[in-house]
């Protein structure tokens, strides 16, 4: 990958390939009055121009949402139409209204510029406050308001009793800004259609090809077997490419219409308006505490800006945030009201952490504020309320059962590594350089590893093994870790094990990669497959060695006969399994095994992160100096890959806290449509020092004992950084400054502080 040898979707251009460019709605809300494609049709190189009206006449379907769970959203959440191309009214910026297909991308773009669209702009709702205001016009005309769902969970009576008896009641409001995943590889898609077989093929950068195939088959109105979906290398995703997009449908449709392959790739600025966004959530609530600072009850309202339509994964964060608001703490009673709101913005989707960062940020900021109000050290207030190890398994007030963990041990180890006694001297050194130093802490627990998985191990006639993975890596290193695991179990050299993923014609079924599930579900299924290989191979080895299976031991890739100097390698057993003559018919042909694993219960990674940062008094610039991360991710399979996940997730959490925010004007026009406006973290923004350690307790929820570890930084970093910023600035009071804590925000605070001093 680093040397440029990867193969991404945009690296592929089939012979006789056509190229697609989309004309998109330039308004957040507008009626399409007329569209003139005459000049585009006659432009050089143009093969076809398709519009929303054409799509409507095609009989193809809408995109669907499959992420609203009965546990949170209930059964009465409101569906929305999601046509891949609109023919009448556009409900958000960037919706497709026409598709130009030409012999080159440049010619398609030239022709697209010739399409004349007459729009009637309509009032746009760009904030949840506007959407929920009395008399607000519904985003969807067939709805009476702008709520997708509004549900309350928990024991309200018990919560009310706790607040009436509380010694302290603390209230805050937090905002999670809308952000953009910005993977290194923008989205791309290539559609093919075989007229003779009536079969489609999609090549796209996806996290979950089998889910995409199932959903696309519904849109196309065909059996899933008539569609092949495959991915090549995927340059990052973070939830952005979790299911499918309108463009995936449209290139397949265009391939059928033209009879030739059709390719589309998204440029970076187009991605800001065409891709789904992340986060965009508000939470407001209060906590009841006794005189000693122990939590009695939690009462919170969460609001999630869904955007204009429900994409496949739009419901993930609104459903996970309420579940995880109790965090790692002993909270006897909770009442959580969850609201999901429609606006005239792009749909939201899951973004790394998906709901857990939002929940953690709120509860951690609330505890920091409570520590100020009551006069307790922020470490001590957490220590008093953390779930002790002996209380595990522990069922939260929202119904999640944490199976294991030693949260106080994570806290203690993080405090030790952070060297808080030395903070006094470090503050003095910072002050001498015109900088204010602050420290912050976040303890958290998250939920990971859901759904089922299927993995195969296949030996070929030459005796070499290949892993056929139902997971689908987009940068996690599955090619390494799954080979490592199978190599250990089967006694084979890693370099001689093949690896295939991301092709629905080769991989019979797969759950894809998301929610830190791959090692739990995929690894457990791979273990079952390897056990199946050994069991089948032992029968063949016993036949080859003229003994019973009970006479054989297996170790380091060899079957050895006890009390005899006879053995046979697994490779030779595999070769024998493909013998043309003389092989016992009852054995069947070949050596392969399928492993299936159903995740009955999720696991709960947890940890404690501590940050020290400096703020320049003159410029407001924030520099993260020290970052301590102590995490419990269960059994660690590959420490180096885990460390990479930690570093990457910390940087994404840092970006969300200090820089990233999608902004719109009052009419819904995007103000941050390129990296010149949307600030991404760079190497210079990385913490000067990252100190990582583990307090791992293997989970019993899966045979490997692993917990998800890919999202800890995006969960722990924002509240820890927020806490450190508040400490450096000496902020007190109920209000919480909103993320991101960029230089402009910090300078404004510093200016106000100077004014007060004056």
C-alpha positions in Angstrom: 0.0 0.0 0.0 2.7 2.5 1.0 4.7 1.8 -2.2 1.7 2.3 -4.4 1.0 -1.3 -5.2 -2.6 -1.2 -4.0 -5.6 -1.6 -6.3 -8.5 0.7 -5.6 -11.8 1.1 -7.5 -10.6 4.1 -9.4 -7.5 2.2 -10.6 -9.8 0.0 -12.6 -11.2 1.1 -16.0 -12.8 -1.8 -18.0 -12.5 -1.9 -21.7 -15.2 -0.1 -23.6 -16.0 1.8 -20.3 -18.2 4.8 -20.2 -18.0 7.5 -17.5 -20.7 9.1 -15.5 -21.0 12.6 -14.1 -24.0 13.7 -12.0 -25.9 17.0 -12.0 -26.8 17.7 -8.4 -29.4 20.0 -6.7 -27.8 23.3 -5.8 -30.4 24.1 -3.1 -31.2 22.6 0.2 -34.9 22.6 -0.7 -36.3 23.3 -4.1 -38.9 22.2 -6.6 -37.6 21.1 -9.9 -39.6 23.1 -12.5 -38.0 22.0 -15.7 -34.8 20.3 -17.0 -33.4 20.7 -20.5 -30.9 18.1 -21.6 -31.0 18.8 -25.4 -27.6 20.5 -25.6 -26.0 17.9 -23.4 -27.4 15.1 -25.5 -25.7 16.5 -28.6 -22.4 17.2 -26.9 -19.2 15.3 -28.1 -18.8 11.8 -26.6 -22.2 11.7 -24.9 -23.9 8.3 -25.1 -26.9 9.0 -22.8 -28.4 11.5 -20.4 -30.7 10.1 -17.8 -33.0 12.1 -15.5 -35.1 11.5 -12.4 -38.1 11.2 -14.6 -36.3 8.4 -16.5 -35.5 6.7 -13.3 -39.1 7.0 -12.1 -40.3 5.3 -15.3 -37.7 2.5 -15.0 -39.7 0.8 -12.2 -36.6 0.6 -10.0 -37.0 1.2 -6.3 -35.9 3.5 -3.5 -33.0 3.1 -1.0 -34.1 1.7 2.3 -33.2 2.1 5.9 -32.4 -1.0 8.0 -30.9 0.5 11.1 -33.9 1.6 13.2 -34.1 -0.9 16.1 -37.2 -1.8 17.9 -35.3 -1.5 21.2 -34.8 2.3 20.9 -36.8 3.7 18.0 -39.8 1.4 18.6 -42.1 0.2 15.9 -43.5 3.6 14.9 -40.6 5.4 13.4 -41.4 7.1 10.1 -40.1 5.9 6.8 -39.0 8.3 4.1 -38.8 7.9 0.3 -35.2 7.9 -0.9 -35.1 7.8 -4.7 -31.5 7.6 -6.1 -32.5 10.4 -8.5 -35.2 12.9 -7.8 -37.7 14.0 -10.4 -39.8 16.7 -8.6 -38.6 18.1 -5.3 -35.1 18.0 -3.9 -35.0 17.8 -0.1 -31.3 18.5 0.4 -28.2 19.9 -1.3 -26.4 17.4 -3.6 -29.3 15.1 -4.6 -28.9 13.7 -8.1 -31.2 15.1 -10.8 -29.4 14.0 -14.0 -26.7 11.6 -15.1 -24.5 12.2 -18.1 -22.8 9.2 -19.6 -20.0 9.8 -22.0 -16.8 8.2 -23.4 -14.6 10.1 -21.0 -15.1 11.8 -17.6 -14.0 15.1 -19.0 -16.5 15.0 -21.9 -19.3 13.9 -19.4 -18.4 16.9 -17.2 -18.5 19.3 -20.2 -21.9 18.0 -21.2 -23.2 18.1 -17.6 -22.4 21.8 -17.6 -24.8 22.2 -20.6 -27.8 20.9 -18.7 -30.2 23.7 -17.8 -32.3 23.1 -14.7 -35.0 25.5 -13.6 -35.4 25.5 -9.8 -38.0 27.1 -7.6 -36.2 27.4 -4.2 -38.3 26.7 -1.1 -37.7 27.5 2.5 -35.0 25.3 4.1 -34.9 23.9 7.6 -31.2 23.7 8.5 -31.3 23.2 12.3 -33.1 20.9 14.7 -34.4 24.0 16.5 -36.1 25.1 13.4 -37.4 21.6 12.7 -39.0 21.3 16.1 -40.4 24.8 16.4 -44.2 25.1 16.6 -45.7 25.4 13.2 -42.6 24.2 11.4 -43.2 23.0 7.8 -42.6 19.2 7.6 -39.6 18.2 5.5 -41.7 15.4 4.2 -45.1 16.5 3.1 -46.9 13.4 4.2 -45.7 13.9 7.8 -47.3 16.2 10.3 -44.0 17.2 12.0 -40.3 16.6 11.6 -39.8 13.8 14.1 -38.8 10.4 12.8 -39.3 9.0 16.3 -39.6 10.4 19.9 -39.4 7.7 22.6 -38.7 7.7 26.3 -36.8 4.8 28.0 -36.2 4.1 31.7 -38.1 4.3 34.9 -39.4 7.9 35.1 -41.0 7.5 38.5 -37.8 6.3 40.1 -35.8 9.1 38.4 -38.2 11.7 39.7 -38.0 10.3 43.3 -34.2 10.3 43.1 -34.1 14.0 42.0 -36.5 15.0 44.7 -34.1 13.5 47.3 -30.8 14.6 45.7 -28.3 16.8 47.5 -27.0 18.1 44.2 -28.6 18.5 40.8 -26.3 19.4 37.9 -27.4 20.3 34.4 -25.5 20.7 31.1 -26.1 20.8 27.3 -23.6 19.4 24.8 -23.4 19.7 21.0 -21.8 17.2 18.7 -21.1 19.1 15.4 -21.8 17.5 12.0 -18.6 16.1 10.6 -17.2 14.3 7.5 -15.4 11.0 7.5 -13.0 12.1 4.7 -11.4 8.8 3.9 -8.2 8.8 1.8 -10.0 7.1 -1.0 -13.2 9.0 -2.1 -16.1 6.8 -3.2 -16.1 5.2 -6.6 -18.3 2.7 -8.4 -18.2 0.7 -11.6 -21.4 -1.0 -12.9 -21.7 -3.8 -15.5 -24.7 -5.6 -17.0 -24.6 -8.9 -18.8 -27.5 -8.8 -21.2 -27.3 -12.5 -22.0 -27.4 -13.6 -18.4 -29.4 -10.7 -17.0 -26.7 -10.3 -14.4 -25.2 -7.2 -12.8 -21.8 -6.6 -11.3 -20.8 -3.7 -9.1 -17.3 -2.8 -8.1 -17.3 -0.3 -5.3 -15.4 0.7 -2.2 -17.5 -0.7 0.5 -17.3 -2.1 4.1 -20.1 -4.7 3.6 -20.5 -6.1 0.1 -23.0 -8.8 1.0 -25.3 -6.2 2.7 -25.0 -4.0 -0.3 -25.8 -6.8 -2.6 -29.0 -7.7 -0.7 -30.2 -4.1 -0.5 -29.3 -3.3 -4.2 -31.1 -6.5 -5.3 -34.2 -5.1 -3.6 -33.9 -1.8 -5.5 -33.2 -3.5 -8.8 -36.0 -6.0 -8.2 -33.9 -9.1 -8.9 -32.7 -12.1 -6.9 -29.5 -11.4 -5.1 -27.8 -14.2 -7.1 -28.2 -12.0 -10.2 -25.8 -9.4 -8.7 -22.2 -9.6 -8.0 -20.6 -7.0 -5.6 -16.9 -6.8 -5.1 -14.4 -4.5 -3.5 -10.7 -4.1 -4.1 -8.5 -2.3 -1.7 -10.5 0.3 0.3 -8.7 3.4 1.4 -10.5 4.0 4.6 -14.2 4.3 5.4 -15.0 4.8 9.1 -18.7 4.1 8.5 -19.0 6.3 5.4 -19.1 3.3 3.0 -21.0 1.0 5.3 -23.9 0.0 3.0 -24.7 1.6 -0.4 -25.4 5.0 -2.1 -27.6 6.3 -4.9 -24.6 6.3 -7.2 -24.2 2.5 -6.8 -27.7 2.0 -8.0 -27.3 4.5 -10.9 -24.2 3.1 -12.4 -25.8 -0.4 -12.5 -28.9 1.1 -14.1 -26.8 3.1 -16.6 -24.8 -0.1 -17.5 -28.1 -1.8 -18.4 -29.4 1.2 -20.4 -26.2 1.6 -22.4 -25.0 -2.0 -22.6 -21.5 -1.0 -21.5 -19.6 -0.7 -18.2 -20.2 2.7 -16.5 -17.7 4.2 -14.1 -18.1 7.1 -11.6 -15.7 8.5 -9.1 -16.3 11.2 -6.6 -13.9 14.0 -6.4 -13.2 15.5 -3.0 -15.5 18.6 -3.2 -18.3 16.5 -4.6 -17.9 14.1 -1.6 -18.7 16.9 0.8 -22.2 17.3 -0.7 -22.8 13.8 -2.0 -21.5 11.6 0.9 -23.5 11.0 4.1 -22.3 12.9 7.1 -21.6 11.9 10.7 -22.6 12.9 14.3 -24.8 16.1 14.5 -26.4 15.5 17.9 -27.4 17.5 20.9 -27.9 16.3 24.4 -29.4 18.1 27.4 -29.9 16.7 30.8 -29.2 16.6 34.5 -27.8 14.3 37.1 -28.9 13.7 40.7 -26.2 13.1 43.3 -26.0 12.6 47.0 -24.0 14.7 49.4 -20.9 12.5 48.8 -21.0 12.9 45.0 -22.5 9.5 44.2 -24.9 9.3 41.3 -28.6 8.7 42.1 -30.2 9.2 38.7 -29.7 10.5 35.1 -32.3 12.4 33.1 -31.4 13.2 29.5 -32.9 14.2 26.2 -30.9 13.4 23.0 -31.7 14.9 19.6 -30.2 13.6 16.4 -30.2 15.5 13.1 -31.0 12.7 10.6 -30.9 15.0 7.5 -33.6 14.9 4.8 -33.8 11.1 4.2 -33.0 7.8 5.9 -30.0 6.1 4.5 -29.3 2.5 5.3 -27.3 3.2 8.5 -28.9 6.6 9.5 -30.4 5.0 12.6 -27.2 3.6 14.1 -26.1 6.6 16.2 -29.6 7.6 17.3 -30.2 4.1 18.6 -26.8 3.5 20.2 -26.4 6.9 22.1 -29.3 6.3 24.5 -28.1 2.8 25.3 -24.6 4.0 26.3 -25.5 7.2 28.2 -25.0 5.4 31.6 -21.4 4.9 30.6 -19.1 3.0 33.0 -20.9 4.3 36.1 -23.2 3.0 38.8 -26.4 4.8 37.8 -29.4 3.3 39.6 -32.1 5.0 37.5 -32.2 6.7 34.2 -34.8 8.3 31.9 -33.6 8.9 28.4 -35.7 10.6 25.8 -34.4 10.0 22.3 -35.6 12.2 19.4 -34.7 11.8 15.7 -35.3 14.9 13.6 -35.6 15.5 9.9 -34.0 18.6 8.3 -33.0 19.7 4.8 -29.4 18.5 5.2 -27.6 15.5 3.8 -28.5 12.2 5.6 -26.3 11.1 8.4 -24.7 7.7 8.8 -22.6 5.9 11.3 -19.1 7.4 11.8 -16.3 5.8 13.8 -17.8 5.0 17.2 -21.4 5.7 16.1 -23.3 6.8 19.1 -20.8 5.9 21.7 -18.6 9.0 21.3 -21.8 11.1 21.6 -22.9 9.4 24.8 -19.5 9.4 26.4 -18.9 13.1 25.7 -22.2 14.0 27.4 -21.7 11.9 30.6 -18.1 12.8 31.0 -18.7 16.5 30.6 -21.6 16.2 33.0 -19.3 14.5 35.6 -16.7 17.2 35.2 -19.3 19.9 35.8 -20.6 18.0 38.8 -17.1 17.8 40.2 -16.9 21.6 40.0 -20.3 22.1 41.6 -19.7 19.7 44.5 -16.0 20.5 44.9 -14.6 17.1 44.3 -11.5 16.2 42.3 -12.5 15.0 38.8 -10.6 11.7 39.4 -12.3 11.2 42.7 -15.8 11.7 41.4 -15.2 9.0 38.8 -13.6 6.7 41.3 -16.7 6.9 43.6 -19.1 6.1 40.8 -17.2 3.6 38.6 -18.7 0.1 38.4 -16.4 -2.1 40.5 -15.0 -5.3 39.1 -16.8 -7.4 41.7 -20.2 -6.0 40.4 -19.6 -7.6 37.0 -21.7 -8.7 35.2 -23.6 -5.5 35.6 -26.9 -4.5 34.0 -27.3 -0.8 33.4 -30.5 1.2 33.8 -30.8 1.1 30.0 -30.6 -2.7 29.9 -27.1 -3.4 28.6 -25.3 -6.2 30.6 -21.6 -5.5 30.9 -20.0 -8.9 31.2 -16.6 -8.1 32.6 -14.1 -5.4 33.2 -12.0 -3.7 35.9 -12.8 0.0 35.4 -11.1 1.2 38.6 -7.9 -0.6 37.5 -7.9 1.2 34.2 -8.3 4.5 36.0 -5.5 3.8 38.5 -3.1 2.7 35.8 -3.9 5.8 33.7 -3.3 8.1 36.7 0.0 6.4 37.3 1.2 6.8 33.7 0.0 10.4 33.5 2.3 11.5 36.3 -0.2 14.0 37.6 2.1 15.0 40.6 4.5 16.4 38.0 1.8 18.5 36.4 2.7 21.5 38.7 6.2 21.7 37.3 4.9 21.2 33.7 2.4 24.1 34.2 5.2 26.4 35.4 7.3 25.5 32.4 4.4 26.1 30.0 3.7 29.5 31.6 7.3 30.6 31.1 6.7 30.0 27.4 3.5 32.0 27.3 1.3 28.9 27.3 -1.5 27.7 29.6 -1.4 24.0 30.4 -4.4 21.9 31.3 -5.2 18.3 31.8 -8.4 16.3 31.3 -9.7 12.8 31.8 -12.3 10.5 30.3 -13.4 7.1 31.4 -15.7 5.2 29.1 -17.3 1.9 28.1 -18.6 1.1 24.7 -20.4 -1.7 23.0 -18.9 -3.7 20.1 -19.0 -6.8 18.0 -22.4 -7.6 16.9 -24.1 -10.0 14.4 -22.9 -13.3 12.9 -20.1 -14.2 10.6 -19.0 -16.9 8.2 -15.3 -17.8 7.4 -13.9 -20.5 5.2 -10.6 -22.2 4.9 -10.0 -23.9 1.5 -7.0 -26.0 0.5 -6.3 -26.3 -3.2 -4.8 -29.5 -4.9 -1.3 -28.1 -4.4 -1.8 -28.3 -0.7 -2.0 -24.5 -0.1 -4.6 -22.9 2.1 -6.7 -19.9 1.5 -8.9 -18.0 4.0 -12.2 -16.8 2.5 -13.3 -14.1 4.8 -16.8 -12.8 5.3 -15.4 -9.7 6.9 -14.2 -6.9 4.6 -11.2 -4.9 5.7 -10.9 -1.2 4.7 -7.5 -0.7 6.3 -7.6 -2.7 9.5 -5.0 -5.3 8.4 -7.2 -8.4 8.3 -4.8 -9.9 5.6 -2.2 -10.0 8.4 -4.2 -10.9 11.5 -6.4 -13.7 10.1 -3.3 -15.3 8.4 -1.6 -15.0 11.8 -4.5 -16.8 13.6 -5.0 -19.5 11.0 -1.2 -20.0 10.8 -1.0 -20.6 14.5 -4.0 -23.0 14.6 -3.0 -25.0 11.5 0.8 -24.8 11.8 1.2 -23.1 8.4 3.7 -20.4 7.4 1.8 -17.0 7.1 3.3 -16.3 3.7 1.8 -19.5 2.3 -1.8 -18.8 3.3 -3.9 -17.0 0.7 -6.6 -14.5 1.6 -9.8 -13.5 -0.2 -12.5 -11.1 0.8 -14.9 -8.6 -0.6 -16.4 -10.6 -3.5 -19.9 -12.0 -3.3 -19.2 -14.6 -6.0 -16.3 -16.0 -4.0 -17.4 -15.4 -0.4 -20.8 -17.1 0.1 -21.8 -14.9 2.9 -20.3 -12.2 5.1 -21.2 -9.6 7.6 -18.6 -7.0 6.6 -16.5 -4.9 8.9 -17.9 -2.3 11.3 -18.5 -1.8 15.0 -15.2 -3.4 16.0 -16.7 -6.8 15.2 -14.2 -8.5 12.9 -11.8 -10.3 15.3 -14.7 -11.2 17.6 -17.1 -12.6 15.0 -14.7 -13.3 12.1 -11.9 -14.6 14.3 -14.3 -16.9 16.2 -15.7 -18.2 12.9 -12.2 -18.7 11.6 -11.3 -20.8 14.6 -14.4 -23.0 14.0 -13.3 -23.4 10.4 -9.7 -24.3 11.4 -11.1 -26.9 13.9 -13.1 -28.3 11.0 -10.1 -28.6 8.8 -8.1 -30.4 11.5 -11.0 -32.8 12.2 -11.5 -33.7 8.5 -7.8 -33.9 7.8 -7.3 -36.2 10.8 -9.6 -38.8 9.1 -7.6 -38.6 5.9 -4.3 -38.7 7.8 -5.4 -41.8 9.7 -6.2 -43.5 6.4 -2.8 -42.5 4.9 -0.9 -43.8 8.0 -3.0 -46.9 8.4 -4.1 -46.1 11.9 -7.2 -44.8 13.8 -7.8 -41.1 14.4 -7.3 -41.7 18.1 -3.7 -42.7 17.4 -2.9 -39.3 16.0 -1.8 -36.0 17.5 -1.8 -32.7 15.6 0.8 -30.0 16.2 2.8 -27.5 14.1 1.1 -28.6 10.9 1.8 -32.3 11.3 -0.2 -35.4 12.2 2.0 -37.7 14.2 1.3 -41.3 15.1 1.8 -42.0 18.8 4.5 -44.5 19.7 5.6 -44.6 16.1 8.0 -42.7 13.9 5.4 -41.8 11.4 3.8 -38.5 10.5 2.3 -36.6 7.6 2.0 -32.9 7.0 -1.3 -31.1 6.6 -0.2 -30.0 3.2 0.3 -33.6 2.1 -3.1 -34.5 3.6 -4.6 -31.8 1.4 -2.9 -33.1 -1.7 -4.2 -36.5 -0.9 -7.7 -35.2 -0.6 -7.7 -34.2 -4.2 -6.3 -37.5 -5.5 -8.0 -38.6 -8.8 -7.8 -42.3 -8.0 -7.7 -44.5 -4.9 -9.2 -41.9 -2.5 -12.0 -43.4 -0.3 -15.4 -42.2 -1.6 -16.8 -41.8 1.9 -14.3 -39.0 2.5 -15.6 -36.8 -0.3 -13.2 -34.7 -2.4 -11.0 -31.8 -1.2 -10.1 -30.3 2.1 -12.1 -27.3 3.2 -14.3 -26.2 6.1 -16.8 -23.5 6.9 -16.8 -21.8 10.3 -19.9 -20.0 11.5 -20.2 -17.9 14.6 -23.3 -16.1 16.0 -22.6 -13.3 18.4 -25.2 -13.9 21.1 -24.0 -11.0 23.2 -21.9 -8.0 22.4 -18.7 -7.2 24.4 -17.8 -4.0 26.1 -14.4 -2.5 25.6 -13.5 0.2 28.1 -10.7 2.4 29.2 -9.4 5.6 30.7 -7.7 8.4 28.6 -5.9 11.4 30.1 -4.7 14.4 28.1 -2.4 17.2 28.7 -2.4 20.2 26.3 -1.1 23.7 26.0 -2.9 26.8 24.8 -0.9 29.7 23.4 -2.1 32.9 25.2 -1.5 35.1 22.1 -2.7 32.9 19.2 -5.2 30.5 20.9 -3.4 27.6 19.3 -3.8 24.2 21.1 -1.0 21.7 21.2 -1.7 18.3 22.6 1.4 17.4 24.6 0.8 14.0 26.3 -1.9 11.5 25.7 -2.3 8.5 28.0 -4.6 5.6 27.0 -5.2 2.6 29.1 -7.7 0.3 27.5 -9.3 -3.0 28.2 -9.9 -4.7 24.8 -9.8 -8.3 26.1 -7.2 -10.6 24.6 -4.9 -8.9 22.1 -4.2 -10.8 18.9 -1.8 -8.5 17.2 -0.4 -5.7 19.4 1.1 -3.7 16.5 -2.2 -3.5 14.6 -4.0 -2.6 17.8 -1.6 0.2 18.4 -2.2 1.5 14.9 -5.9 1.5 15.5 -5.4 3.4 18.7 -3.2 6.1 17.1 -5.6 6.5 14.2 -8.7 6.7 16.4 -7.0 9.2 18.7 -6.3 11.5 15.7 -9.9 11.3 14.5 -11.1 12.1 18.1 -8.6 14.9 18.2 -9.8 16.3 14.9 -13.4 16.2 16.0 -12.6 18.0 19.3 -10.3 20.7 17.9 -11.0 21.3 14.2 -13.7 19.5 12.3 -17.2 20.9 11.7 -19.5 20.9 8.6 -21.2 24.3 8.4 -24.2 25.6 6.4 -25.6 29.0 5.9 -29.2 29.9 6.7 -30.3 28.7 3.2 -28.5 25.3 3.7 -25.6 26.1 1.4 -22.5 24.3 2.4 -19.7 26.6 3.7 -17.2 23.8 4.2 -17.0 22.1 0.8 -13.2 21.5 0.6 -10.2 21.1 2.9 -9.5 24.8 2.6 -12.6 25.3 4.8 -13.0 22.0 6.5 -10.0 21.6 8.8 -8.5 18.1 9.0 -5.9 17.2 11.6 -2.4 16.9 10.2 0.8 15.3 11.5 1.8 18.4 13.3 -1.4 18.2 15.4 -0.7 14.7 16.7 0.1 14.4 20.4 3.8 14.8 21.1 3.7 11.7 23.2 1.2 8.8 23.3 1.6 6.4 26.2 -0.5 3.3 25.7 -1.1 0.4 28.1 -3.7 -2.3 28.6 -5.7 -3.6 31.6 -7.1 -6.4 29.6 -9.7 -8.8 31.0 -10.7 -11.5 28.4 -14.4 -11.6 27.8 -16.5 -14.8 28.0 -18.9 -13.6 25.3 -16.7 -15.2 22.6 -14.3 -18.1 22.5 -11.3 -15.9 21.8 -11.8 -13.6 24.7 -11.4 -10.5 22.5 -13.2 -7.2 22.7 -13.3 -4.5 20.0 -10.4 -2.0 20.1 -10.7 0.0 16.9 -12.7 3.0 18.1 -11.4 3.8 21.6 -9.7 7.0 20.6 -12.7 8.5 18.9 -14.7 7.8 22.1 -12.1 8.8 24.7 -10.3 11.7 23.1 -13.1 14.4 22.7 -14.2 14.5 26.3 -10.7 14.2 27.6 -9.6 17.1 25.4 -12.6 19.2 26.3 -11.8 18.6 30.0 -8.2 19.7 29.4 -9.3 22.8 27.5 -11.6 23.8 30.3 -8.9 23.3 32.9 -6.3 25.3 30.9 -8.7 28.2 30.5 -10.0 27.9 34.1 -13.6 27.8 32.9 -16.4 27.2 35.3 -20.2 27.5 35.1 -23.0 25.5 33.6 -22.3 26.3 30.0 -20.0 24.0 28.0 -18.1 25.5 25.1 -19.0 23.6 21.9 -16.7 21.5 19.8 -14.6 22.1 17.9 -12.3 24.1 20.2 -10.7 25.9 17.3 -8.4 28.9 17.5 -11.2 31.4 16.9 -13.3 30.0 19.7 -10.3 30.0 22.1 -9.2 33.5 21.1 -12.7 34.8 21.8 -12.6 33.3 25.3 -9.2 34.7 26.0 -10.3 38.1 24.8 -13.3 38.0 27.1 -11.1 36.9 30.0 -8.8 39.8 29.4 -11.7 42.1 29.2 -12.9 40.9 32.6 -9.5 41.4 34.0 -9.4 44.9 32.7 
